[in-house]
Amino acid sequence: KAGVTQTPRYLIKTRGQQVTLSCSPISGHRSVSWYQQTPGQGLQFLFEYFSETQRNKGNFPGRFSGRQFSNSRSEMNVSTLELGDSALYLCASSWGQGSSYEQYFGPGTRLTVT
Amino acid sequence: DAKTTQPPSMDCAEGRAANLPCNHSTISGNEYVYWYRQIHSQGPQYIIHGLKNNETNEMASLIITEDRKSSTLILPHATLRDTAVYYCIVSATGANSKLTFGKGITLSVRP
């Protein structure tokens, strides 16, 4: 079974631009969660989507948004990029909603904002 | 904030057991203990989880104290590939539950 895939793997953007990251979950998984990882703040939960609806949200500004499609694939968008948005963005898929289901993480997208 | 406390780092010799401690003194009755690990430049990987009984799978064993205020992850025969950051996470079940990662413990396995 193919694992979680994320595209692109690396991205360089300029302050003020916006960016869209993509995540394809494991086949049959209906939940996709997004995380931001930085050296200073560690791994932080952004949001979780299940059945095309955002079910849970972390403490991030509204510039961070996402969506999930009917095939469970998910996209995350960050608008008006700031230098502090430079991070590794990880998505994780699971069969069900919530942390009690084993989360399978992708390799991440490394975003650099200059 | 993470509800767990882990030492920042530890090391062990290859082939020996690695015992990774975790304190979670404020754990609630309905909260599980989860362990994930992150090998450098990869996404985290699920290892094991438990409520109050000891658990074992092909990767590791999880020992939870009777009062549930602490736990130990045991890698029975550590290899160099087990060098990683190990995260101990406490989380309730339910649709709105989420994983809150702390700083984790960096395990270095030496040859």
GROMACS .gro file of C-alpha atoms in nm:
model
  225
    1LYS     CA    1   0.000   0.000   0.000
    2ALA     CA    2   0.143   0.337  -0.098
    3GLY     CA    3   0.223   0.575   0.184
    4VAL     CA    4   0.124   0.935   0.234
    5THR     CA    5   0.262   1.156  -0.038
    6GLN     CA    6   0.317   1.529  -0.023
    7THR     CA    7   0.394   1.767  -0.304
    8PRO     CA    8   0.604   1.957  -0.358
    9ARG     CA    9   0.884   1.838  -0.132
   10TYR     CA   10   1.063   2.171  -0.135
   11LEU     CA   11   0.939   2.520  -0.201
   12ILE     CA   12   1.088   2.868  -0.189
   13LYS     CA   13   0.853   3.165  -0.173
   14THR     CA   14   0.882   3.537  -0.110
   15ARG     CA   15   0.716   3.728   0.173
   16GLY     CA   16   0.365   3.831   0.085
   17GLN     CA   17   0.306   3.549  -0.159
   18GLN     CA   18   0.072   3.260  -0.103
   19VAL     CA   19   0.139   2.891  -0.127
   20THR     CA   20  -0.061   2.571  -0.166
   21LEU     CA   21   0.065   2.237  -0.044
   22SER     CA   22  -0.086   1.904  -0.137
   23CYS     CA   23  -0.128   1.579   0.053
   24SER     CA   24  -0.250   1.244  -0.078
   25PRO     CA   25  -0.349   1.009   0.202
   26ILE     CA   26  -0.316   0.634   0.215
   27SER     CA   27  -0.591   0.469   0.016
   28GLY     CA   28  -0.897   0.418   0.235
   29HIS     CA   29  -0.798   0.679   0.491
   30ARG     CA   30  -1.059   0.947   0.539
   31SER     CA   31  -0.882   1.181   0.778
   32VAL     CA   32  -0.598   1.417   0.696
   33SER     CA   33  -0.422   1.629   0.957
   34TRP     CA   34  -0.165   1.899   0.898
   35TYR     CA   35   0.125   1.996   1.121
   36GLN     CA   36   0.392   2.264   1.115
   37GLN     CA   37   0.739   2.181   1.242
   38THR     CA   38   0.994   2.448   1.324
   39PRO     CA   39   1.313   2.432   1.533
   40GLY     CA   40   1.171   2.680   1.782
   41GLN     CA   41   0.814   2.558   1.825
   42GLY     CA   42   0.849   2.193   1.736
   43LEU     CA   43   0.559   2.001   1.586
   44GLN     CA   44   0.234   2.193   1.607
   45PHE     CA   45  -0.111   2.081   1.498
   46LEU     CA   46  -0.272   2.297   1.231
   47PHE     CA   47  -0.602   2.128   1.151
   48GLU     CA   48  -0.774   1.803   1.070
   49TYR     CA   49  -1.011   1.727   0.788
   50PHE     CA   50  -1.250   1.436   0.782
   51SER     CA   51  -1.510   1.372   0.515
   52GLU     CA   52  -1.432   1.704   0.348
   53THR     CA   53  -1.500   1.905   0.666
   54GLN     CA   54  -1.257   2.070   0.903
   55ARG     CA   55  -1.311   1.891   1.234
   56ASN     CA   56  -1.040   2.033   1.454
   57LYS     CA   57  -0.816   2.335   1.443
   58GLY     CA   58  -0.497   2.441   1.615
   59ASN     CA   59  -0.393   2.786   1.725
   60PHE     CA   60  -0.285   2.938   1.396
   61PRO     CA   61  -0.397   3.259   1.225
   62GLY     CA   62  -0.658   3.261   0.954
   63ARG     CA   63  -0.386   3.289   0.690
   64PHE     CA   64  -0.359   2.913   0.726
   65SER     CA   65  -0.645   2.728   0.564
   66GLY     CA   66  -0.713   2.398   0.406
   67ARG     CA   67  -0.962   2.182   0.233
   68GLN     CA   68  -1.029   1.821   0.161
   69PHE     CA   69  -1.168   1.672  -0.155
   70SER     CA   70  -1.410   1.385  -0.201
   71ASN     CA   71  -1.120   1.145  -0.266
   72SER     CA   72  -0.972   1.248   0.074
   73ARG     CA   73  -0.681   1.433  -0.082
   74SER     CA   74  -0.613   1.756   0.101
   75GLU     CA   75  -0.457   2.090   0.031
   76MET     CA   76  -0.324   2.347   0.270
   77ASN     CA   77  -0.295   2.713   0.179
   78VAL     CA   78  -0.096   2.985   0.346
   79SER     CA   79  -0.164   3.340   0.233
   80THR     CA   80   0.049   3.652   0.281
   81LEU     CA   81   0.356   3.453   0.370
   82GLU     CA   82   0.580   3.572   0.653
   83LEU     CA   83   0.939   3.479   0.725
   84GLY     CA   84   0.819   3.286   1.030
   85ASP     CA   85   0.617   3.054   0.809
   86SER     CA   86   0.939   2.886   0.699
   87ALA     CA   87   0.895   2.534   0.825
   88LEU     CA   88   0.847   2.170   0.746
   89TYR     CA   89   0.479   2.107   0.682
   90LEU     CA   90   0.369   1.754   0.751
   91CYS     CA   91   0.044   1.586   0.675
   92ALA     CA   92  -0.080   1.269   0.833
   93SER     CA   93  -0.363   1.042   0.730
   94SER     CA   94  -0.565   0.799   0.935
   95TRP     CA   95  -0.865   0.579   0.892
   96GLY     CA   96  -1.079   0.766   1.141
   97GLN     CA   97  -1.111   1.105   1.303
   98GLY     CA   98  -0.907   1.199   1.608
   99SER     CA   99  -0.581   1.097   1.768
  100SER     CA  100  -0.694   0.749   1.870
  101TYR     CA  101  -0.639   0.632   1.514
  102GLU     CA  102  -0.282   0.561   1.412
  103GLN     CA  103  -0.150   0.857   1.216
  104TYR     CA  104   0.063   0.790   0.910
  105PHE     CA  105   0.284   1.083   0.825
  106GLY     CA  106   0.415   1.191   0.492
  107PRO     CA  107   0.773   1.310   0.431
  108GLY     CA  108   0.672   1.674   0.451
  109THR     CA  109   0.707   1.985   0.239
  110ARG     CA  110   0.998   2.211   0.329
  111LEU     CA  111   0.885   2.571   0.280
  112THR     CA  112   1.137   2.852   0.284
  113VAL     CA  113   1.012   3.209   0.285
  114THR     CA  114   1.263   3.476   0.185
  115ASP     CA  115   0.125   2.276   2.603
  116ALA     CA  116   0.238   1.915   2.607
  117LYS     CA  117   0.122   1.718   2.909
  118THR     CA  118   0.436   1.506   2.922
  119THR     CA  119   0.791   1.551   3.043
  120GLN     CA  120   1.080   1.368   2.885
  121PRO     CA  121   1.455   1.401   2.935
  122PRO     CA  122   1.611   1.580   2.637
  123SER     CA  123   1.840   1.299   2.534
  124MET     CA  124   1.983   0.960   2.611
  125ASP     CA  125   2.200   0.704   2.443
  126CYS     CA  126   2.242   0.331   2.446
  127ALA     CA  127   2.464   0.071   2.288
  128GLU     CA  128   2.354  -0.115   1.979
  129GLY     CA  129   2.195  -0.446   2.066
  130ARG     CA  130   2.102  -0.339   2.415
  131ALA     CA  131   1.757  -0.245   2.538
  132ALA     CA  132   1.667   0.124   2.525
  133ASN     CA  133   1.433   0.236   2.803
  134LEU     CA  134   1.280   0.574   2.734
  135PRO     CA  135   1.099   0.735   3.028
  136CYS     CA  136   0.804   0.971   3.021
  137ASN     CA  137   0.624   1.153   3.300
  138HIS     CA  138   0.257   1.242   3.264
  139SER     CA  139   0.150   1.315   3.620
  140THR     CA  140  -0.166   1.504   3.519
  141ILE     CA  141  -0.303   1.233   3.292
  142SER     CA  142  -0.680   1.190   3.305
  143GLY     CA  143  -0.865   0.863   3.326
  144ASN     CA  144  -0.973   0.866   2.964
  145GLU     CA  145  -0.637   0.967   2.819
  146TYR     CA  146  -0.410   0.730   2.637
  147VAL     CA  147  -0.032   0.736   2.615
  148TYR     CA  148   0.103   0.738   2.259
  149TRP     CA  149   0.458   0.706   2.136
  150TYR     CA  150   0.577   0.828   1.800
  151ARG     CA  151   0.928   0.868   1.671
  152GLN     CA  152   1.083   1.087   1.407
  153ILE     CA  153   1.394   0.980   1.229
  154HIS     CA  154   1.593   1.269   1.088
  155SER     CA  155   1.434   1.428   0.781
  156GLN     CA  156   1.131   1.200   0.789
  157GLY     CA  157   0.776   1.235   0.915
  158PRO     CA  158   0.690   1.090   1.257
  159GLN     CA  159   0.611   0.721   1.282
  160TYR     CA  160   0.362   0.560   1.518
  161ILE     CA  161   0.515   0.312   1.760
  162ILE     CA  162   0.263   0.207   2.021
  163HIS     CA  163  -0.008   0.330   2.255
  164GLY     CA  164  -0.180   0.218   2.573
  165LEU     CA  165  -0.430   0.311   2.841
  166LYS     CA  166  -0.327   0.129   3.156
  167ASN     CA  167  -0.214  -0.218   3.066
  168ASN     CA  168   0.129  -0.293   2.934
  169GLU     CA  169   0.139  -0.324   2.558
  170THR     CA  170   0.378  -0.494   2.319
  171ASN     CA  171   0.404  -0.501   1.944
  172GLU     CA  172   0.672  -0.586   1.692
  173MET     CA  173   0.849  -0.256   1.748
  174ALA     CA  174   0.843  -0.198   2.121
  175SER     CA  175   0.688  -0.249   2.462
  176LEU     CA  176   0.505   0.012   2.664
  177ILE     CA  177   0.507  -0.013   3.039
  178ILE     CA  178   0.262   0.215   3.222
  179THR     CA  179   0.283   0.248   3.598
  180GLU     CA  180  -0.015   0.150   3.804
  181ASP     CA  181  -0.097   0.510   3.893
  182ARG     CA  182  -0.053   0.598   3.524
  183LYS     CA  183   0.165   0.896   3.607
  184SER     CA  184   0.459   0.768   3.409
  185SER     CA  185   0.549   0.521   3.140
  186THR     CA  186   0.851   0.365   2.974
  187LEU     CA  187   0.897   0.276   2.612
  188ILE     CA  188   1.127  -0.019   2.567
  189LEU     CA  189   1.309  -0.097   2.246
  190PRO     CA  190   1.435  -0.447   2.327
  191HIS     CA  191   1.733  -0.460   2.092
  192ALA     CA  192   1.823  -0.113   1.973
  193THR     CA  193   1.986  -0.073   1.634
  194LEU     CA  194   2.151   0.226   1.471
  195ARG     CA  195   1.830   0.280   1.275
  196ASP     CA  196   1.647   0.347   1.602
  197THR     CA  197   1.837   0.673   1.643
  198ALA     CA  198   1.556   0.928   1.640
  199VAL     CA  199   1.350   1.173   1.843
  200TYR     CA  200   1.087   0.986   2.043
  201TYR     CA  201   0.769   1.165   2.142
  202CYS     CA  202   0.551   1.061   2.433
  203ILE     CA  203   0.201   1.206   2.391
  204VAL     CA  204  -0.101   1.197   2.614
  205SER     CA  205  -0.435   1.237   2.443
  206ALA     CA  206  -0.797   1.158   2.499
  207THR     CA  207  -0.992   0.959   2.247
  208GLY     CA  208  -1.281   1.103   2.057
  209ALA     CA  209  -1.345   1.285   1.736
  210ASN     CA  210  -1.193   1.613   1.851
  211SER     CA  211  -0.877   1.466   1.997
  212LYS     CA  212  -0.544   1.560   1.850
  213LEU     CA  213  -0.178   1.483   1.899
  214THR     CA  214   0.012   1.750   2.091
  215PHE     CA  215   0.383   1.694   2.045
  216GLY     CA  216   0.635   1.809   2.303
  217LYS     CA  217   1.008   1.831   2.253
  218GLY     CA  218   1.060   1.457   2.273
  219ILE     CA  219   1.370   1.269   2.370
  220THR     CA  220   1.659   1.223   2.131
  221LEU     CA  221   1.783   0.866   2.143
  222SER     CA  222   2.129   0.807   2.006
  223VAL     CA  223   2.226   0.445   1.951
  224ARG     CA  224   2.601   0.399   1.944
  225PRO     CA  225   2.782   0.113   1.768
   0.00000   0.00000   0.00000
